[in-house]
PDB file of C-alpha atoms and ligand atoms in Angstrom:
ATOM      1  CA  MET A1163      11.381   1.352  20.452  1.00 46.00           C
ATOM      2  CA  SER A1164      10.791   3.413  22.758  1.00 45.00           C
ATOM      3  CA  ASN A1165       8.431   3.668  25.730  1.00 59.00           C
ATOM      4  CA  ARG A1166       6.116   6.429  24.145  1.00 88.00           C
ATOM      5  CA  THR A1167       3.728   5.210  21.612  1.00 96.00           C
ATOM      6  CA  ALA A1168       4.206   8.529  18.267  1.00 97.00           C
ATOM      7  CA  VAL A1169       0.706   9.415  16.687  1.00 98.00           C
ATOM      8  CA  ILE A1170       0.849  10.509  13.188  1.00 98.00           C
ATOM      9  CA  THR A1171      -1.833  12.080  11.999  1.00 98.00           C
ATOM     10  CA  VAL A1172      -2.376  12.190   8.416  1.00 98.00           C
ATOM     11  CA  THR A1173      -4.062  15.483   7.798  1.00 98.00           C
ATOM     12  CA  GLY A1174      -5.855  18.007   4.669  1.00 98.00           C
ATOM     13  CA  ASN A1175      -8.757  19.345   3.646  1.00 96.00           C
ATOM     14  CA  LYS A1176      -7.526  19.363   0.091  1.00 94.00           C
ATOM     15  CA  GLY A1177      -9.699  15.620  -1.710  1.00 94.00           C
ATOM     16  CA  GLY A1178      -7.280  13.776  -3.570  1.00 96.00           C
ATOM     17  CA  GLY A1179      -3.940  15.113  -1.726  1.00 97.00           C
ATOM     18  CA  GLY A1180      -2.471  11.956  -1.287  1.00 98.00           C
ATOM     19  CA  LYS A1181      -3.767  11.532   3.365  1.00 98.00           C
ATOM     20  CA  SER A1182      -4.143   7.678   2.342  1.00 98.00           C
ATOM     21  CA  THR A1183      -1.447   6.545   0.403  1.00 98.00           C
ATOM     22  CA  ILE A1184       1.162   8.953   2.326  1.00 98.00           C
ATOM     23  CA  ALA A1185      -0.623   6.779   5.717  1.00 98.00           C
ATOM     24  CA  THR A1186      -1.310   3.442   4.722  1.00 98.00           C
ATOM     25  CA  GLN A1187       2.943   3.166   3.206  1.00 98.00           C
ATOM     26  CA  LEU A1188       4.383   4.598   6.524  1.00 98.00           C
ATOM     27  CA  ALA A1189       2.630   2.309   8.436  1.00 98.00           C
ATOM     28  CA  ALA A1190       3.524  -0.570   5.950  1.00 97.00           C
ATOM     29  CA  GLY A1191       7.008   0.890   6.624  1.00 97.00           C
ATOM     30  CA  THR A1192       6.335   1.010  10.235  1.00 97.00           C
ATOM     31  CA  ALA A1193       5.810  -2.390  10.729  1.00 97.00           C
ATOM     32  CA  MET A1194       7.828  -3.458   8.584  1.00 96.00           C
ATOM     33  CA  ARG A1195      10.533  -2.432  10.554  1.00 96.00           C
ATOM     34  CA  ALA A1196       8.782  -4.981  13.595  1.00 96.00           C
ATOM     35  CA  LEU A1197       7.069  -1.381  15.193  1.00 97.00           C
ATOM     36  CA  SER A1198       4.321  -2.485  16.104  1.00 97.00           C
ATOM     37  CA  THR A1199       1.624   0.380  14.839  1.00 98.00           C
ATOM     38  CA  VAL A1200      -2.133   0.994  14.491  1.00 98.00           C
ATOM     39  CA  LEU A1201      -3.499   2.952  11.946  1.00 98.00           C
ATOM     40  CA  ILE A1202      -6.652   4.456  12.540  1.00 98.00           C
ATOM     41  CA  ASP A1203      -8.834   5.204   9.660  1.00 98.00           C
ATOM     42  CA  VAL A1204     -11.222   8.261  10.815  1.00 97.00           C
ATOM     43  CA  ASP A1205     -12.372   9.034   6.989  1.00 97.00           C
ATOM     44  CA  PRO A1206     -15.596   7.474   6.624  1.00 94.00           C
ATOM     45  CA  GLN A1207     -15.084   6.539   3.308  1.00 95.00           C
ATOM     46  CA  GLY A1208     -13.105   3.844   4.401  1.00 96.00           C
ATOM     47  CA  SER A1209      -9.917   3.107   2.068  1.00 96.00           C
ATOM     48  CA  ALA A1210      -7.375   2.966   4.067  1.00 97.00           C
ATOM     49  CA  ALA A1211      -9.560   0.310   6.648  1.00 96.00           C
ATOM     50  CA  GLU A1212     -10.045  -1.461   4.019  1.00 96.00           C
ATOM     51  CA  TRP A1213      -6.413  -1.737   2.394  1.00 97.00           C
ATOM     52  CA  GLY A1214      -4.979  -2.500   5.309  1.00 94.00           C
ATOM     53  CA  SER A1215      -7.036  -5.903   6.010  1.00 92.00           C
ATOM     54  CA  GLY A1216      -5.528  -6.764   3.300  1.00 93.00           C
ATOM     55  CA  PHE A1217      -2.767  -6.194   4.017  1.00 94.00           C
ATOM     56  CA  GLU A1218      -0.258  -8.923   5.749  1.00 90.00           C
ATOM     57  CA  ASP A1219       1.899  -8.719   8.629  1.00 88.00           C
ATOM     58  CA  ASP A1220       1.203  -8.912  12.122  1.00 91.00           C
ATOM     59  CA  ASP A1221       3.322  -5.462  13.146  1.00 95.00           C
ATOM     60  CA  LEU A1222       0.928  -4.029  11.733  1.00 97.00           C
ATOM     61  CA  ILE A1223      -3.614  -3.379  13.341  1.00 96.00           C
ATOM     62  CA  VAL A1224      -5.691  -1.353  11.866  1.00 96.00           C
ATOM     63  CA  GLN A1225      -8.798  -0.220  13.515  1.00 96.00           C
ATOM     64  CA  PRO A1226     -12.045   2.160  12.243  1.00 96.00           C
ATOM     65  CA  ALA A1227     -12.603   4.898  14.806  1.00 97.00           C
ATOM     66  CA  ASP A1228     -14.927   8.901  14.165  1.00 95.00           C
ATOM     67  CA  ALA A1229     -15.633  11.045  16.248  1.00 94.00           C
ATOM     68  CA  PRO A1230     -17.351  10.448  19.639  1.00 95.00           C
ATOM     69  CA  THR A1231     -14.358   6.916  19.416  1.00 96.00           C
ATOM     70  CA  ALA A1232     -11.038   8.259  17.945  1.00 97.00           C
ATOM     71  CA  ALA A1233      -9.522   9.791  21.278  1.00 96.00           C
ATOM     72  CA  ARG A1234     -10.227   6.372  22.756  1.00 97.00           C
ATOM     73  CA  VAL A1235      -8.877   4.260  20.297  1.00 98.00           C
ATOM     74  CA  ILE A1236      -5.952   6.136  20.323  1.00 97.00           C
ATOM     75  CA  GLU A1237      -5.304   5.560  24.382  1.00 97.00           C
ATOM     76  CA  THR A1238      -6.305   1.953  23.119  1.00 97.00           C
ATOM     77  CA  ALA A1239      -3.414   1.400  20.698  1.00 97.00           C
ATOM     78  CA  ARG A1240      -0.813   3.494  23.703  1.00 96.00           C
ATOM     79  CA  THR A1241      -2.551   1.793  27.166  1.00 96.00           C
ATOM     80  CA  GLY A1242      -1.985  -1.569  24.187  1.00 96.00           C
ATOM     81  CA  GLY A1243       1.921  -0.838  24.203  1.00 96.00           C
ATOM     82  CA  ALA A1244       1.667   0.434  20.354  1.00 97.00           C
ATOM     83  CA  ASP A1245       5.103   2.220  18.350  1.00 97.00           C
ATOM     84  CA  ILE A1246       3.569   3.681  16.524  1.00 98.00           C
ATOM     85  CA  VAL A1247       0.183   5.250  15.380  1.00 98.00           C
ATOM     86  CA  VAL A1248      -0.898   6.365  11.836  1.00 98.00           C
ATOM     87  CA  VAL A1249      -3.706   8.788  11.353  1.00 98.00           C
ATOM     88  CA  ASP A1250      -5.708   8.922   8.144  1.00 98.00           C
ATOM     89  CA  THR A1251      -7.689  11.459   8.339  1.00 98.00           C
ATOM     90  CA  GLY A1252     -10.450  12.617   5.931  1.00 97.00           C
ATOM     91  CA  ALA A1253     -11.134  15.993   3.409  1.00 96.00           C
ATOM     92  CA  LYS A1254     -12.708  17.611   5.523  1.00 94.00           C
ATOM     93  CA  SER A1255     -11.665  19.556   8.621  1.00 84.00           C
ATOM     94  CA  ASP A1256     -14.025  18.434  11.230  1.00 94.00           C
ATOM     95  CA  ALA A1257     -14.682  17.270  15.213  1.00 96.00           C
ATOM     96  CA  VAL A1258     -13.428  14.291  14.676  1.00 97.00           C
ATOM     97  CA  VAL A1259      -9.499  15.715  12.678  1.00 97.00           C
ATOM     98  CA  GLN A1260      -9.428  17.827  15.611  1.00 97.00           C
ATOM     99  CA  THR A1261      -9.027  15.314  18.568  1.00 97.00           C
ATOM    100  CA  SER A1262      -7.226  12.805  16.661  1.00 97.00           C
ATOM    101  CA  LEU A1263      -4.205  16.171  16.615  1.00 98.00           C
ATOM    102  CA  GLU A1264      -5.116  16.511  19.980  1.00 97.00           C
ATOM    103  CA  ALA A1265      -3.386  13.286  20.186  1.00 96.00           C
ATOM    104  CA  SER A1266      -0.654  13.825  18.165  1.00 97.00           C
ATOM    105  CA  THR A1267       2.690  13.680  18.138  1.00 96.00           C
ATOM    106  CA  LEU A1268       3.858  15.018  14.303  1.00 98.00           C
ATOM    107  CA  ASN A1269       0.972  16.185  11.992  1.00 98.00           C
ATOM    108  CA  LEU A1270       2.117  15.476   7.866  1.00 98.00           C
ATOM    109  CA  ILE A1271      -0.457  18.291   6.531  1.00 98.00           C
ATOM    110  CA  VAL A1272      -0.260  16.623   2.594  1.00 98.00           C
ATOM    111  CA  ALA A1273      -0.298  18.225  -0.360  1.00 98.00           C
ATOM    112  CA  ARG A1274       1.171  18.535  -4.178  1.00 98.00           C
ATOM    113  CA  PRO A1275       2.995  21.288  -4.658  1.00 96.00           C
ATOM    114  CA  SER A1276       0.530  23.498  -7.030  1.00 93.00           C
ATOM    115  CA  ARG A1277      -0.534  27.185  -6.013  1.00 91.00           C
ATOM    116  CA  PHE A1278      -3.434  25.433  -6.169  1.00 93.00           C
ATOM    117  CA  ASP A1279      -3.155  23.222  -3.712  1.00 96.00           C
ATOM    118  CA  ILE A1280      -0.888  25.313  -1.092  1.00 97.00           C
ATOM    119  CA  LYS A1281      -4.178  27.655  -0.638  1.00 96.00           C
ATOM    120  CA  GLY A1282      -6.727  24.958  -0.279  1.00 96.00           C
ATOM    121  CA  ILE A1283      -4.456  23.489   2.936  1.00 97.00           C
ATOM    122  CA  ALA A1284      -5.267  26.333   4.506  1.00 98.00           C
ATOM    123  CA  ALA A1285      -8.103  25.208   7.043  1.00 97.00           C
ATOM    124  CA  SER A1286      -5.414  21.957   7.381  1.00 98.00           C
ATOM    125  CA  VAL A1287      -3.481  24.817   9.128  1.00 98.00           C
ATOM    126  CA  GLU A1288      -6.054  26.657  11.310  1.00 98.00           C
ATOM    127  CA  ILE A1289      -7.811  23.151  12.993  1.00 98.00           C
ATOM    128  CA  ALA A1290      -3.742  21.810  13.084  1.00 98.00           C
ATOM    129  CA  ARG A1291      -3.440  26.040  15.643  1.00 98.00           C
ATOM    130  CA  LYS A1292      -6.961  25.216  17.357  1.00 97.00           C
ATOM    131  CA  ALA A1293      -6.070  21.749  18.302  1.00 97.00           C
ATOM    132  CA  GLY A1294      -2.294  23.452  19.622  1.00 98.00           C
ATOM    133  CA  VAL A1295      -0.082  20.845  17.336  1.00 98.00           C
ATOM    134  CA  ILE A1296       1.826  23.484  14.998  1.00 98.00           C
ATOM    135  CA  ASP A1297       4.575  23.124  15.967  1.00 97.00           C
ATOM    136  CA  ARG A1298       4.859  19.777  15.024  1.00 97.00           C
ATOM    137  CA  THR A1299       3.232  20.705  11.085  1.00 98.00           C
ATOM    138  CA  TRP A1300       5.057  19.992   8.203  1.00 98.00           C
ATOM    139  CA  VAL A1301       4.091  20.224   4.743  1.00 98.00           C
ATOM    140  CA  LEU A1302       4.796  17.170   3.034  1.00 98.00           C
ATOM    141  CA  LEU A1303       4.825  18.075  -0.601  1.00 98.00           C
ATOM    142  CA  ASN A1304       2.841  14.561  -3.007  1.00 98.00           C
ATOM    143  CA  ALA A1305       3.195  13.137  -6.274  1.00 98.00           C
ATOM    144  CA  CYS A1306       5.843  15.544  -7.285  1.00 98.00           C
ATOM    145  CA  PRO A1307       7.393  16.019 -10.559  1.00 95.00           C
ATOM    146  CA  HIS A1308      10.877  14.639 -10.309  1.00 89.00           C
ATOM    147  CA  TYR A1309      12.316  17.904 -12.521  1.00 89.00           C
ATOM    148  CA  GLY A1310      11.000  21.433 -12.397  1.00 92.00           C
ATOM    149  CA  GLN A1311      11.151  24.302  -9.373  1.00 94.00           C
ATOM    150  CA  ARG A1312       7.696  23.416  -8.895  1.00 93.00           C
ATOM    151  CA  PRO A1313       8.331  21.653  -5.569  1.00 94.00           C
ATOM    152  CA  ALA A1314      10.291  24.603  -4.085  1.00 95.00           C
ATOM    153  CA  GLU A1315       8.479  27.117  -5.953  1.00 96.00           C
ATOM    154  CA  ALA A1316       5.868  25.465  -3.980  1.00 97.00           C
ATOM    155  CA  GLU A1317       8.001  24.623  -0.941  1.00 97.00           C
ATOM    156  CA  ALA A1318       7.736  28.862  -0.639  1.00 97.00           C
ATOM    157  CA  ALA A1319       3.851  29.850  -1.243  1.00 97.00           C
ATOM    158  CA  VAL A1320       3.838  27.163   2.143  1.00 98.00           C
ATOM    159  CA  GLN A1321       6.557  28.860   3.577  1.00 97.00           C
ATOM    160  CA  GLU A1322       4.794  32.748   3.001  1.00 97.00           C
ATOM    161  CA  LEU A1323       1.364  31.754   3.302  1.00 97.00           C
ATOM    162  CA  TYR A1324       1.723  29.974   6.885  1.00 98.00           C
ATOM    163  CA  GLY A1325       5.469  30.324   7.622  1.00 98.00           C
ATOM    164  CA  LEU A1326       5.047  26.853   7.418  1.00 98.00           C
ATOM    165  CA  PRO A1327       8.195  23.823   7.258  1.00 98.00           C
ATOM    166  CA  CYS A1328       7.904  21.828   3.985  1.00 98.00           C
ATOM    167  CA  CYS A1329       8.735  18.483   4.960  1.00 98.00           C
ATOM    168  CA  PRO A1330      12.751  17.635   3.767  1.00 97.00           C
ATOM    169  CA  VAL A1331      11.737  14.122   2.003  1.00 98.00           C
ATOM    170  CA  ARG A1332       9.389  15.170  -1.863  1.00 97.00           C
ATOM    171  CA  VAL A1333       7.264  12.724  -2.647  1.00 98.00           C
ATOM    172  CA  ASP A1334       7.797  11.922  -6.460  1.00 98.00           C
ATOM    173  CA  ARG A1335       4.696  11.213  -8.539  1.00 98.00           C
ATOM    174  CA  SER A1336       4.490   7.119  -9.786  1.00 98.00           C
ATOM    175  CA  GLU A1337       2.596   4.476 -10.243  1.00 98.00           C
ATOM    176  CA  ASP A1338       4.044   2.718  -8.242  1.00 98.00           C
ATOM    177  CA  PHE A1339       1.237   4.543  -5.473  1.00 98.00           C
ATOM    178  CA  GLU A1340      -2.277   2.976  -6.967  1.00 98.00           C
ATOM    179  CA  HIS A1341      -0.734  -0.738  -7.460  1.00 98.00           C
ATOM    180  CA  ALA A1342       0.843  -0.690  -3.515  1.00 98.00           C
ATOM    181  CA  ALA A1343      -2.636   0.821  -2.786  1.00 97.00           C
ATOM    182  CA  ASN A1344      -5.000  -2.061  -4.970  1.00 96.00           C
ATOM    183  CA  ASN A1345      -2.367  -5.025  -3.570  1.00 96.00           C
ATOM    184  CA  SER A1346      -2.798  -4.111   0.206  1.00 97.00           C
ATOM    185  CA  VAL A1347       0.928  -3.892  -0.284  1.00 97.00           C
ATOM    186  CA  HIS A1348       3.704  -2.167   0.720  1.00 97.00           C
ATOM    187  CA  VAL A1349       5.900  -0.009  -2.161  1.00 98.00           C
ATOM    188  CA  SER A1350       8.824  -1.462  -2.198  1.00 98.00           C
ATOM    189  CA  ARG A1351       6.999  -5.062  -2.817  1.00 97.00           C
ATOM    190  CA  VAL A1352       5.754  -3.383  -5.978  1.00 98.00           C
ATOM    191  CA  ASN A1353       9.126  -2.329  -7.141  1.00 98.00           C
ATOM    192  CA  ARG A1354      11.516  -2.414  -5.507  1.00 97.00           C
ATOM    193  CA  LYS A1355      14.648  -0.192  -6.088  1.00 97.00           C
ATOM    194  CA  GLY A1356      11.860   1.995  -7.709  1.00 98.00           C
ATOM    195  CA  GLN A1357      11.390   5.901  -7.098  1.00 98.00           C
ATOM    196  CA  ALA A1358       8.478   6.090  -5.289  1.00 98.00           C
ATOM    197  CA  ALA A1359       9.681   3.031  -2.680  1.00 98.00           C
ATOM    198  CA  ALA A1360      13.010   5.082  -2.255  1.00 98.00           C
ATOM    199  CA  ASP A1361      10.997   7.976  -0.786  1.00 98.00           C
ATOM    200  CA  MET A1362       8.840   5.995   1.004  1.00 98.00           C
ATOM    201  CA  SER A1363      12.242   4.729   3.226  1.00 98.00           C
ATOM    202  CA  GLU A1364      13.877   8.037   3.411  1.00 98.00           C
ATOM    203  CA  LEU A1365      10.402   9.457   4.790  1.00 98.00           C
ATOM    204  CA  THR A1366       9.878   6.078   7.533  1.00 98.00           C
ATOM    205  CA  ASP A1367      12.659   7.899   8.013  1.00 98.00           C
ATOM    206  CA  TRP A1368      13.357  11.266   9.015  1.00 98.00           C
ATOM    207  CA  VAL A1369       9.155   9.841  10.938  1.00 98.00           C
ATOM    208  CA  LEU A1370      11.367   8.378  12.899  1.00 97.00           C
ATOM    209  CA  LYS A1371      14.324  10.792  13.548  1.00 97.00           C
ATOM    210  CA  THR A1372      11.827  13.272  13.775  1.00 96.00           C
ATOM    211  CA  ILE A1373       9.108  11.881  16.369  1.00 95.00           C
ATOM    212  CA  LYS A1374      12.168  11.656  18.689  1.00 89.00           C
ATOM    213  CA  LYS A1375      13.909  15.213  18.332  1.00 83.00           C
ATOM    214  CA  GLY A1376      10.817  17.616  17.300  1.00 67.00           C
ATOM    215  CA  ARG A1377      11.400  20.403  15.578  1.00 58.00           C
ATOM    216  CA  GLY A1378      14.435  21.387  17.250  1.00 56.00           C
TER     217      GLY A1378
HETATM  218  N1  ATP B1994       2.358  10.387  -5.222  1.00 65.66           N
HETATM  219  C1  ATP B1994       1.574  10.360  -5.306  1.00 65.66           C
HETATM  220  N2  ATP B1994       2.034   9.230  -6.919  1.00 65.66           N
HETATM  221  C2  ATP B1994       0.763   9.207  -8.197  1.00 65.66           C
HETATM  222  N3  ATP B1994      -0.332   9.454  -7.360  1.00 65.66           N
HETATM  223  C3  ATP B1994      -1.003   8.747  -6.368  1.00 65.66           C
HETATM  224  C4  ATP B1994       0.751   9.718  -5.498  1.00 65.66           C
HETATM  225  N4  ATP B1994       0.168  10.389  -3.313  1.00 65.66           N
HETATM  226  C5  ATP B1994      -1.510   9.530  -4.601  1.00 65.66           C
HETATM  227  N5  ATP B1994      -1.891   9.480  -5.803  1.00 65.66           N
HETATM  228  C6  ATP B1994      -3.506   8.797  -6.229  1.00 65.66           C
HETATM  229  O1  ATP B1994      -4.223   9.847  -5.938  1.00 65.66           O
HETATM  230  C7  ATP B1994      -5.413   9.694  -6.221  1.00 65.66           C
HETATM  231  C8  ATP B1994      -5.885  10.078  -4.696  1.00 65.66           C
HETATM  232  O2  ATP B1994      -5.220   9.907  -3.265  1.00 65.66           O
HETATM  233  P1  ATP B1994      -5.585   9.799  -1.514  1.00 65.66           P
HETATM  234  O3  ATP B1994      -6.960   8.340  -2.158  1.00 65.66           O
HETATM  235  O4  ATP B1994      -4.105   9.101  -1.303  1.00 65.66           O
HETATM  236  O5  ATP B1994      -5.229  11.058  -0.937  1.00 65.66           O
HETATM  237  P2  ATP B1994      -6.293  11.603  -0.650  1.00 65.66           P
HETATM  238  O6  ATP B1994      -6.165  12.745   0.457  1.00 65.66           O
HETATM  239  O7  ATP B1994      -6.879  10.411   0.677  1.00 65.66           O
HETATM  240  O8  ATP B1994      -8.150  11.329  -0.664  1.00 65.66           O
HETATM  241  P3  ATP B1994      -9.642  11.837  -0.115  1.00 65.66           P
HETATM  242  O9  ATP B1994      -9.725  12.876   0.265  1.00 65.66           O
HETATM  243  O10 ATP B1994      -9.993  11.072  -1.039  1.00 65.66           O
HETATM  244  O11 ATP B1994      -9.314  11.318   1.408  1.00 65.66           O
HETATM  245  C9  ATP B1994      -5.196   8.005  -6.148  1.00 65.66           C
HETATM  246  O12 ATP B1994      -4.981   7.138  -6.826  1.00 65.66           O
HETATM  247  C10 ATP B1994      -3.761   7.410  -5.756  1.00 65.66           C
HETATM  248  O13 ATP B1994      -3.335   5.976  -6.061  1.00 65.66           O
HETATM  249 MG1   MG B1995      -8.523   9.315   1.823  1.00 65.66          MG
END
């Protein structure tokens, strides 16, 4: 792709918002587009690392890391010539999240589209400010209902509470994600024509475009 490695950090201090789902699916998506991808799991729960150990694609490497090693593991991916690094973080906004953010090209704060969940990501917004990456931060609304006003209301709440933009691509609620997680595959392998596959394809396009041009 380019001679510069893009580091995409997936954050969200609200547990279960969908960080590991989005991180693994994004990494799978870029690897399937023949971009050399390193998925780094800095969450001690190890969900992404476990998923990645079963994902079969030569363009994806999976690496666990922790606070003392995260910066070095990201740097090694960079010097090794990776096109894309995706970092899956835990729900705690701790030192390893800050270290990962400091090395990031783009930060996605994953949140479900409810008022509680949007209020719940305040610590993630704060740590993005502290790490100096707020101008590279978007909130990604995940597990959205296909119909109704909730996502639009959530987007307004993100703007009102944090002055942050939401990613223009929203990810709908779909069981395909659970199957993809259980079987270490990309959602398109679960249901090629499903909404989840379409959403991830659109999100991957948007991420690749945005790492090139920034918020503009
Ligand atoms: N878009 C979606 N549609 C339906 N289910 C989803 C979606 N995104 C995530 N899930 C489900 O929600 C649960 C939590 O997702 P996930 O583990 O990705 O969250 P997380 O933010 O990584 O959690 P943690 O804070 O524990 O690391 C999982 O069962 C996952 O399959
Ligand atoms: Mg997780």
